[in-house]
Coordinates of C-alpha atoms in Angstrom, one line a residue:
A78 CA -6.3 11.3 -30.0
Q79 CA -8.5 12.1 -32.9
A80 CA -11.8 14.0 -32.7
N81 CA -13.6 11.5 -34.8
D82 CA -12.5 8.8 -32.4
P83 CA -14.9 6.1 -33.2
D84 CA -15.0 5.0 -29.1
L85 CA -17.0 8.4 -29.1
Q86 CA -20.3 6.9 -30.8
S87 CA -19.7 4.0 -28.7
P88 CA -23.3 1.8 -27.3
S89 CA -21.4 1.4 -24.3
E90 CA -21.2 4.7 -21.9
L91 CA -18.3 3.4 -20.0
V92 CA -16.2 3.3 -23.6
R93 CA -17.6 6.7 -24.5
L94 CA -16.0 8.5 -21.3
E95 CA -12.9 6.4 -21.8
A96 CA -12.7 7.8 -25.4
Q97 CA -13.8 11.6 -23.9
W98 CA -10.6 11.2 -21.3
R99 CA -8.2 10.2 -24.0
R100 CA -9.0 13.3 -26.3
D101 CA -9.2 15.4 -23.3
F102 CA -6.1 14.2 -22.1
P103 CA -4.7 14.0 -25.2
M104 CA -3.4 10.4 -24.9
S105 CA -4.0 7.6 -27.8
E106 CA -5.0 4.0 -26.3
A107 CA -1.5 3.0 -27.2
D108 CA 0.1 5.9 -24.9
V109 CA -2.3 4.5 -22.2
R110 CA -1.7 1.0 -22.3
A111 CA 2.0 1.9 -22.4
S112 CA 1.9 3.3 -19.3
D113 CA 1.7 1.2 -15.8
T114 CA 1.1 4.6 -14.4
V115 CA -1.7 5.6 -16.6
M116 CA -3.4 2.5 -16.5
G117 CA -3.2 2.5 -12.5
L118 CA -5.2 6.0 -12.5
R119 CA -7.5 4.5 -15.8
G120 CA -8.6 1.2 -13.4
E121 CA -9.3 4.0 -10.6
D122 CA -11.5 5.7 -12.9
H123 CA -12.9 2.8 -14.2
A124 CA -13.9 1.0 -11.0
V125 CA -16.0 4.5 -10.3
W126 CA -17.6 5.2 -13.7
I127 CA -18.7 1.1 -14.1
I128 CA -20.8 1.6 -10.4
A129 CA -22.3 4.9 -11.9
T130 CA -23.2 3.9 -15.0
N131 CA -24.1 0.4 -14.6
D132 CA -22.6 -0.3 -18.1
K133 CA -22.9 -4.7 -18.7
T134 CA -22.7 -3.9 -22.4
P135 CA -20.5 -6.5 -25.0
E136 CA -18.2 -3.4 -25.4
A137 CA -17.7 -2.2 -21.6
A138 CA -17.1 -5.9 -21.3
A139 CA -14.3 -6.1 -23.8
M140 CA -13.1 -2.9 -23.0
L141 CA -12.5 -3.9 -19.5
T142 CA -11.2 -7.5 -20.6
A143 CA -8.4 -6.2 -22.1
Y144 CA -7.6 -3.7 -20.0
M145 CA -7.8 -6.2 -17.1
E146 CA -4.6 -7.8 -18.6
N147 CA -2.3 -5.1 -17.0
D148 CA -1.7 -6.0 -13.6
S149 CA -1.7 -2.0 -12.6
Y150 CA -4.8 -1.3 -14.0
R151 CA -6.2 -4.7 -12.4
E152 CA -4.8 -4.0 -8.7
A153 CA -5.8 -0.2 -9.0
F154 CA -9.4 -1.0 -10.0
K155 CA -9.8 -3.6 -7.4
A156 CA -8.8 -1.3 -5.0
S157 CA -11.8 1.2 -5.9
I158 CA -14.1 -1.4 -5.7
V159 CA -13.0 -2.3 -2.2
A160 CA -12.8 1.1 -1.4
A161 CA -16.4 1.3 -2.8
Y162 CA -17.5 -1.6 -0.2
K163 CA -15.7 0.0 2.7
Q164 CA -18.0 3.3 2.0
V165 CA -21.4 1.4 2.3
E166 CA -20.3 -1.4 4.8
N167 CA -22.4 -0.9 7.2
S168 CA -25.5 -0.7 5.1
P169 CA -26.3 -4.0 3.5
K170 CA -29.4 -2.2 0.9
L171 CA -26.4 -0.3 -0.4
I172 CA -23.8 -3.4 -0.2
D173 CA -26.5 -5.5 -2.3
D174 CA -26.7 -2.8 -4.7
L175 CA -22.9 -2.4 -5.5
D176 CA -22.8 -6.3 -5.5
H177 CA -25.1 -5.9 -8.8
L178 CA -23.2 -2.8 -10.3
T179 CA -19.9 -4.9 -10.3
A180 CA -21.1 -8.2 -11.0
M181 CA -20.0 -7.9 -14.4
A182 CA -16.6 -6.6 -13.6
A183 CA -16.3 -8.8 -11.0
Q184 CA -16.2 -12.0 -13.2
I185 CA -13.6 -10.6 -15.4
V186 CA -11.2 -9.8 -12.8
N187 CA -11.4 -13.1 -11.8
E188 CA -11.8 -14.6 -15.7
V189 CA -8.8 -12.9 -16.3
E190 CA -6.5 -14.2 -13.3
E191 CA -7.7 -17.3 -14.2
R192 CA -6.2 -16.9 -17.4
L193 CA -3.0 -15.1 -16.0
Y194 CA -2.2 -17.3 -13.0
P195 CA -4.0 -20.8 -14.0
E196 CA -3.7 -23.1 -10.9
P197 CA -2.0 -26.2 -11.1
Q198 CA -5.2 -29.0 -11.0
S199 CA -3.1 -31.5 -9.0
A200 CA -1.9 -28.5 -6.7
S201 CA -5.2 -27.6 -5.6
A202 CA -6.4 -31.1 -5.2
Q203 CA -3.4 -32.1 -2.6
A204 CA -4.3 -28.7 -0.8
T205 CA -7.5 -30.1 0.1
P206 CA -7.2 -32.2 2.8
S207 CA -9.7 -35.0 2.5
R208 CA -11.7 -35.7 6.1

């Protein structure tokens, strides 16, 4: 990872944190994305970071969208979000806060999963019983 990584200057706090992580590790983005194990770890970190930073910049969305295509990343990300909800499950206020903090990421997960696993329209129509 280069010290002059343009991601270190990103308007997105999430992208900057990831660039710092790559620099400190050090790994290139290609190295990170080539390893399902590392992508799983990135998914865990990014779930925590998206909650901590409330980063909703287009740059953060673009990075999350690109990384979400990796199954290991997406599953780890989702598991970390679920774990965060479990920690606050007795507080409606904190659940509401989490809903706001994770809304963009949840939408990205849904969009990527719909793209990767499109449901055939006819099958879903037949699966709905008409009453």
